[in-house]
Amino acid sequence: MHTHKHTCAHAYTYMRTHTSAYTHKHTRAHMHTHAHAYTHIHAHTQAHMRTRIHIHAHAHKRIYMHARTRTHIHARTHTYTHAHMHTHMHRHTRMHTQTGVTDRAEPQVHKVDLNLNLHMHANAPRTTVVRVLCDIITQCQLQSHSQAHQSCS
């Protein structure tokens, strides 16, 4: 008789950054990230998952990102893992000039590559899945925030 554990986690995050330079150039970056993970692991199964995540965020476009996961099973049962995330990035730049104010959207592209080594056991609690998702989103935010500052320099 096989038992299984069903874990479903949702993580929402909203990041707003504001950067300014001495050239009176103000750049606002708005990124909305939605992460959904569905994990179905049979009991007494240890899975070693390596996930590479690619995020492409373009101005005024909604980006759907799928995580490719390589799973190595060291048991007789199987593991099903699905991860889905989409990112919405909006960048708006306002240029202050002597003749007036002009608004234009910058088609900035942000690419984030993450290599994760996850070792999740069958009896992993729900908080573990949520924590992993939060770590992923945090790294995405840090890299996007860093690139936003670099674009103003």
PDB file of C-alpha atoms in Angstrom:
ATOM      1  CA  MET A   1       0.000   0.000   0.000  1.00  0.00           C
ATOM      2  CA  HIS A   2       1.398   3.315  -1.049  1.00  0.00           C
ATOM      3  CA  THR A   3       0.636   6.577   0.648  1.00  0.00           C
ATOM      4  CA  HIS A   4       1.221   9.978  -0.816  1.00  0.00           C
ATOM      5  CA  LYS A   5       1.437  13.537   0.361  1.00  0.00           C
ATOM      6  CA  HIS A   6      -0.151  16.353  -1.608  1.00  0.00           C
ATOM      7  CA  THR A   7       1.377  19.788  -1.199  1.00  0.00           C
ATOM      8  CA  CYS A   8       0.173  22.914  -2.937  1.00  0.00           C
ATOM      9  CA  ALA A   9       1.764  26.282  -2.237  1.00  0.00           C
ATOM     10  CA  HIS A  10       1.114  29.752  -3.553  1.00  0.00           C
ATOM     11  CA  ALA A  11       3.489  32.676  -3.197  1.00  0.00           C
ATOM     12  CA  TYR A  12       2.742  36.233  -4.152  1.00  0.00           C
ATOM     13  CA  THR A  13       5.145  39.127  -4.180  1.00  0.00           C
ATOM     14  CA  TYR A  14       5.094  42.676  -5.427  1.00  0.00           C
ATOM     15  CA  MET A  15       8.229  44.725  -5.764  1.00  0.00           C
ATOM     16  CA  ARG A  16       8.406  48.447  -6.382  1.00  0.00           C
ATOM     17  CA  THR A  17      11.750  50.137  -6.829  1.00  0.00           C
ATOM     18  CA  HIS A  18      12.555  53.788  -7.362  1.00  0.00           C
ATOM     19  CA  THR A  19      15.942  54.935  -8.540  1.00  0.00           C
ATOM     20  CA  SER A  20      17.144  58.390  -9.474  1.00  0.00           C
ATOM     21  CA  ALA A  21      20.313  59.803 -10.951  1.00  0.00           C
ATOM     22  CA  TYR A  22      21.892  63.241 -10.846  1.00  0.00           C
ATOM     23  CA  THR A  23      20.819  63.868 -14.434  1.00  0.00           C
ATOM     24  CA  HIS A  24      17.204  64.271 -13.292  1.00  0.00           C
ATOM     25  CA  LYS A  25      16.388  60.926 -14.780  1.00  0.00           C
ATOM     26  CA  HIS A  26      13.864  58.983 -12.757  1.00  0.00           C
ATOM     27  CA  THR A  27      13.281  55.337 -13.452  1.00  0.00           C
ATOM     28  CA  ARG A  28      10.539  53.318 -11.850  1.00  0.00           C
ATOM     29  CA  ALA A  29      10.492  49.552 -12.127  1.00  0.00           C
ATOM     30  CA  HIS A  30       7.379  47.627 -11.276  1.00  0.00           C
ATOM     31  CA  MET A  31       7.589  43.868 -11.193  1.00  0.00           C
ATOM     32  CA  HIS A  32       4.764  41.542 -10.273  1.00  0.00           C
ATOM     33  CA  THR A  33       5.712  37.928  -9.820  1.00  0.00           C
ATOM     34  CA  HIS A  34       3.349  35.034  -9.304  1.00  0.00           C
ATOM     35  CA  ALA A  35       4.763  31.664  -8.389  1.00  0.00           C
ATOM     36  CA  HIS A  36       2.873  28.407  -8.199  1.00  0.00           C
ATOM     37  CA  ALA A  37       4.359  25.076  -7.258  1.00  0.00           C
ATOM     38  CA  TYR A  38       2.633  21.720  -7.272  1.00  0.00           C
ATOM     39  CA  THR A  39       4.476  18.841  -5.711  1.00  0.00           C
ATOM     40  CA  HIS A  40       3.215  15.278  -5.495  1.00  0.00           C
ATOM     41  CA  ILE A  41       5.705  12.986  -3.824  1.00  0.00           C
ATOM     42  CA  HIS A  42       5.025   9.415  -2.801  1.00  0.00           C
ATOM     43  CA  ALA A  43       6.021   8.414   0.684  1.00  0.00           C
ATOM     44  CA  HIS A  44       9.488   7.064   1.317  1.00  0.00           C
ATOM     45  CA  THR A  45      10.790   8.688  -1.843  1.00  0.00           C
ATOM     46  CA  GLN A  46      13.752  11.008  -1.916  1.00  0.00           C
ATOM     47  CA  ALA A  47      13.995  13.227  -4.961  1.00  0.00           C
ATOM     48  CA  HIS A  48      16.994  15.258  -6.045  1.00  0.00           C
ATOM     49  CA  MET A  49      15.730  18.047  -8.230  1.00  0.00           C
ATOM     50  CA  ARG A  50      17.823  20.543 -10.137  1.00  0.00           C
ATOM     51  CA  THR A  51      15.815  23.407 -11.557  1.00  0.00           C
ATOM     52  CA  ARG A  52      16.960  26.072 -13.975  1.00  0.00           C
ATOM     53  CA  ILE A  53      14.681  29.070 -14.199  1.00  0.00           C
ATOM     54  CA  HIS A  54      14.718  31.609 -17.007  1.00  0.00           C
ATOM     55  CA  ILE A  55      12.848  34.863 -16.590  1.00  0.00           C
ATOM     56  CA  HIS A  56      12.518  37.310 -19.458  1.00  0.00           C
ATOM     57  CA  ALA A  57      10.758  40.533 -18.524  1.00  0.00           C
ATOM     58  CA  HIS A  58      10.054  43.082 -21.230  1.00  0.00           C
ATOM     59  CA  ALA A  59       8.412  46.453 -20.863  1.00  0.00           C
ATOM     60  CA  HIS A  60       4.620  46.479 -21.176  1.00  0.00           C
ATOM     61  CA  LYS A  61       4.530  42.731 -21.760  1.00  0.00           C
ATOM     62  CA  ARG A  62       3.465  39.869 -19.551  1.00  0.00           C
ATOM     63  CA  ILE A  63       5.998  37.075 -19.508  1.00  0.00           C
ATOM     64  CA  TYR A  64       5.135  33.456 -18.808  1.00  0.00           C
ATOM     65  CA  MET A  65       8.011  31.456 -17.461  1.00  0.00           C
ATOM     66  CA  HIS A  66       8.173  27.713 -17.039  1.00  0.00           C
ATOM     67  CA  ALA A  67      10.819  26.085 -14.905  1.00  0.00           C
ATOM     68  CA  ARG A  68      12.554  23.072 -16.315  1.00  0.00           C
ATOM     69  CA  THR A  69      13.229  20.550 -13.597  1.00  0.00           C
ATOM     70  CA  ARG A  70      15.504  17.574 -13.779  1.00  0.00           C
ATOM     71  CA  THR A  71      14.566  15.014 -11.166  1.00  0.00           C
ATOM     72  CA  HIS A  72      16.640  12.072 -10.048  1.00  0.00           C
ATOM     73  CA  ILE A  73      14.789   9.495  -7.978  1.00  0.00           C
ATOM     74  CA  HIS A  74      16.494   7.199  -5.528  1.00  0.00           C
ATOM     75  CA  ALA A  75      13.511   5.024  -4.763  1.00  0.00           C
ATOM     76  CA  ARG A  76      11.059   2.622  -6.326  1.00  0.00           C
ATOM     77  CA  THR A  77       8.254   5.117  -6.498  1.00  0.00           C
ATOM     78  CA  HIS A  78       7.938   8.198  -8.638  1.00  0.00           C
ATOM     79  CA  THR A  79       7.789  11.918  -8.051  1.00  0.00           C
ATOM     80  CA  TYR A  80       5.775  14.477  -9.949  1.00  0.00           C
ATOM     81  CA  THR A  81       6.815  18.099  -9.708  1.00  0.00           C
ATOM     82  CA  HIS A  82       5.386  21.074 -11.529  1.00  0.00           C
ATOM     83  CA  ALA A  83       6.404  24.685 -11.178  1.00  0.00           C
ATOM     84  CA  HIS A  84       4.880  27.656 -12.910  1.00  0.00           C
ATOM     85  CA  MET A  85       5.745  31.295 -12.641  1.00  0.00           C
ATOM     86  CA  HIS A  86       4.941  34.379 -14.633  1.00  0.00           C
ATOM     87  CA  THR A  87       6.471  37.787 -14.295  1.00  0.00           C
ATOM     88  CA  HIS A  88       5.107  41.161 -15.265  1.00  0.00           C
ATOM     89  CA  MET A  89       7.672  43.901 -15.596  1.00  0.00           C
ATOM     90  CA  HIS A  90       6.916  47.539 -16.279  1.00  0.00           C
ATOM     91  CA  ARG A  91       9.574  50.186 -16.622  1.00  0.00           C
ATOM     92  CA  HIS A  92       8.754  53.834 -17.111  1.00  0.00           C
ATOM     93  CA  THR A  93      11.273  56.622 -17.475  1.00  0.00           C
ATOM     94  CA  ARG A  94      10.523  60.312 -17.205  1.00  0.00           C
ATOM     95  CA  MET A  95      13.057  62.731 -18.627  1.00  0.00           C
ATOM     96  CA  HIS A  96      13.101  66.278 -17.273  1.00  0.00           C
ATOM     97  CA  THR A  97      14.330  68.792 -19.807  1.00  0.00           C
ATOM     98  CA  GLN A  98      14.256  72.548 -20.086  1.00  0.00           C
ATOM     99  CA  THR A  99      11.642  72.452 -22.826  1.00  0.00           C
ATOM    100  CA  GLY A 100       9.251  70.201 -20.971  1.00  0.00           C
ATOM    101  CA  VAL A 101       8.668  66.686 -19.698  1.00  0.00           C
ATOM    102  CA  THR A 102       8.690  63.734 -22.042  1.00  0.00           C
ATOM    103  CA  ASP A 103       7.626  60.242 -21.066  1.00  0.00           C
ATOM    104  CA  ARG A 104       8.937  57.171 -22.756  1.00  0.00           C
ATOM    105  CA  ALA A 105       8.996  53.489 -21.973  1.00  0.00           C
ATOM    106  CA  GLU A 106      12.344  51.750 -22.083  1.00  0.00           C
ATOM    107  CA  PRO A 107      12.263  48.211 -23.490  1.00  0.00           C
ATOM    108  CA  GLN A 108      14.615  46.885 -20.860  1.00  0.00           C
ATOM    109  CA  VAL A 109      15.124  43.145 -20.814  1.00  0.00           C
ATOM    110  CA  HIS A 110      15.921  41.389 -17.562  1.00  0.00           C
ATOM    111  CA  LYS A 111      17.197  37.846 -17.618  1.00  0.00           C
ATOM    112  CA  VAL A 112      17.634  35.854 -14.452  1.00  0.00           C
ATOM    113  CA  ASP A 113      19.228  32.422 -14.426  1.00  0.00           C
ATOM    114  CA  LEU A 114      18.952  30.432 -11.244  1.00  0.00           C
ATOM    115  CA  ASN A 115      20.429  27.026 -10.569  1.00  0.00           C
ATOM    116  CA  LEU A 116      18.749  25.401  -7.613  1.00  0.00           C
ATOM    117  CA  ASN A 117      19.628  22.144  -5.956  1.00  0.00           C
ATOM    118  CA  LEU A 118      16.580  20.994  -4.047  1.00  0.00           C
ATOM    119  CA  HIS A 119      16.641  18.022  -1.738  1.00  0.00           C
ATOM    120  CA  MET A 120      13.058  17.485  -0.687  1.00  0.00           C
ATOM    121  CA  HIS A 121      11.965  14.445   1.232  1.00  0.00           C
ATOM    122  CA  ALA A 122       8.543  12.874   0.988  1.00  0.00           C
ATOM    123  CA  ASN A 123       7.485  14.210   4.369  1.00  0.00           C
ATOM    124  CA  ALA A 124       8.625  17.754   3.642  1.00  0.00           C
ATOM    125  CA  PRO A 125       6.303  20.177   5.422  1.00  0.00           C
ATOM    126  CA  ARG A 126       4.268  22.768   3.588  1.00  0.00           C
ATOM    127  CA  THR A 127       6.455  25.567   4.930  1.00  0.00           C
ATOM    128  CA  THR A 128       9.468  24.078   3.155  1.00  0.00           C
ATOM    129  CA  VAL A 129       7.859  24.500  -0.251  1.00  0.00           C
ATOM    130  CA  VAL A 130       6.809  28.047   0.566  1.00  0.00           C
ATOM    131  CA  ARG A 131      10.292  28.892   1.799  1.00  0.00           C
ATOM    132  CA  VAL A 132      11.879  27.585  -1.402  1.00  0.00           C
ATOM    133  CA  LEU A 133       9.501  29.680  -3.485  1.00  0.00           C
ATOM    134  CA  CYS A 134      10.235  32.753  -1.397  1.00  0.00           C
ATOM    135  CA  ASP A 135      13.965  32.193  -1.880  1.00  0.00           C
ATOM    136  CA  ILE A 136      13.478  32.014  -5.645  1.00  0.00           C
ATOM    137  CA  ILE A 137      11.438  35.206  -5.730  1.00  0.00           C
ATOM    138  CA  THR A 138      13.888  37.005  -3.452  1.00  0.00           C
ATOM    139  CA  GLN A 139      16.811  36.206  -5.737  1.00  0.00           C
ATOM    140  CA  CYS A 140      14.826  37.420  -8.735  1.00  0.00           C
ATOM    141  CA  GLN A 141      14.038  40.657  -6.971  1.00  0.00           C
ATOM    142  CA  LEU A 142      17.632  41.253  -5.915  1.00  0.00           C
ATOM    143  CA  GLN A 143      18.988  40.750  -9.425  1.00  0.00           C
ATOM    144  CA  SER A 144      16.270  42.868 -11.019  1.00  0.00           C
ATOM    145  CA  HIS A 145      16.797  45.597  -8.423  1.00  0.00           C
ATOM    146  CA  SER A 146      20.530  45.550  -9.050  1.00  0.00           C
ATOM    147  CA  GLN A 147      20.049  45.844 -12.806  1.00  0.00           C
ATOM    148  CA  ALA A 148      17.635  48.726 -12.335  1.00  0.00           C
ATOM    149  CA  HIS A 149      20.306  50.653 -10.449  1.00  0.00           C
ATOM    150  CA  GLN A 150      22.924  49.865 -13.039  1.00  0.00           C
ATOM    151  CA  SER A 151      20.727  51.182 -15.849  1.00  0.00           C
ATOM    152  CA  CYS A 152      20.699  54.634 -14.241  1.00  0.00           C
ATOM    153  CA  SER A 153      24.447  54.936 -13.910  1.00  0.00           C
TER     154      SER A 153
END
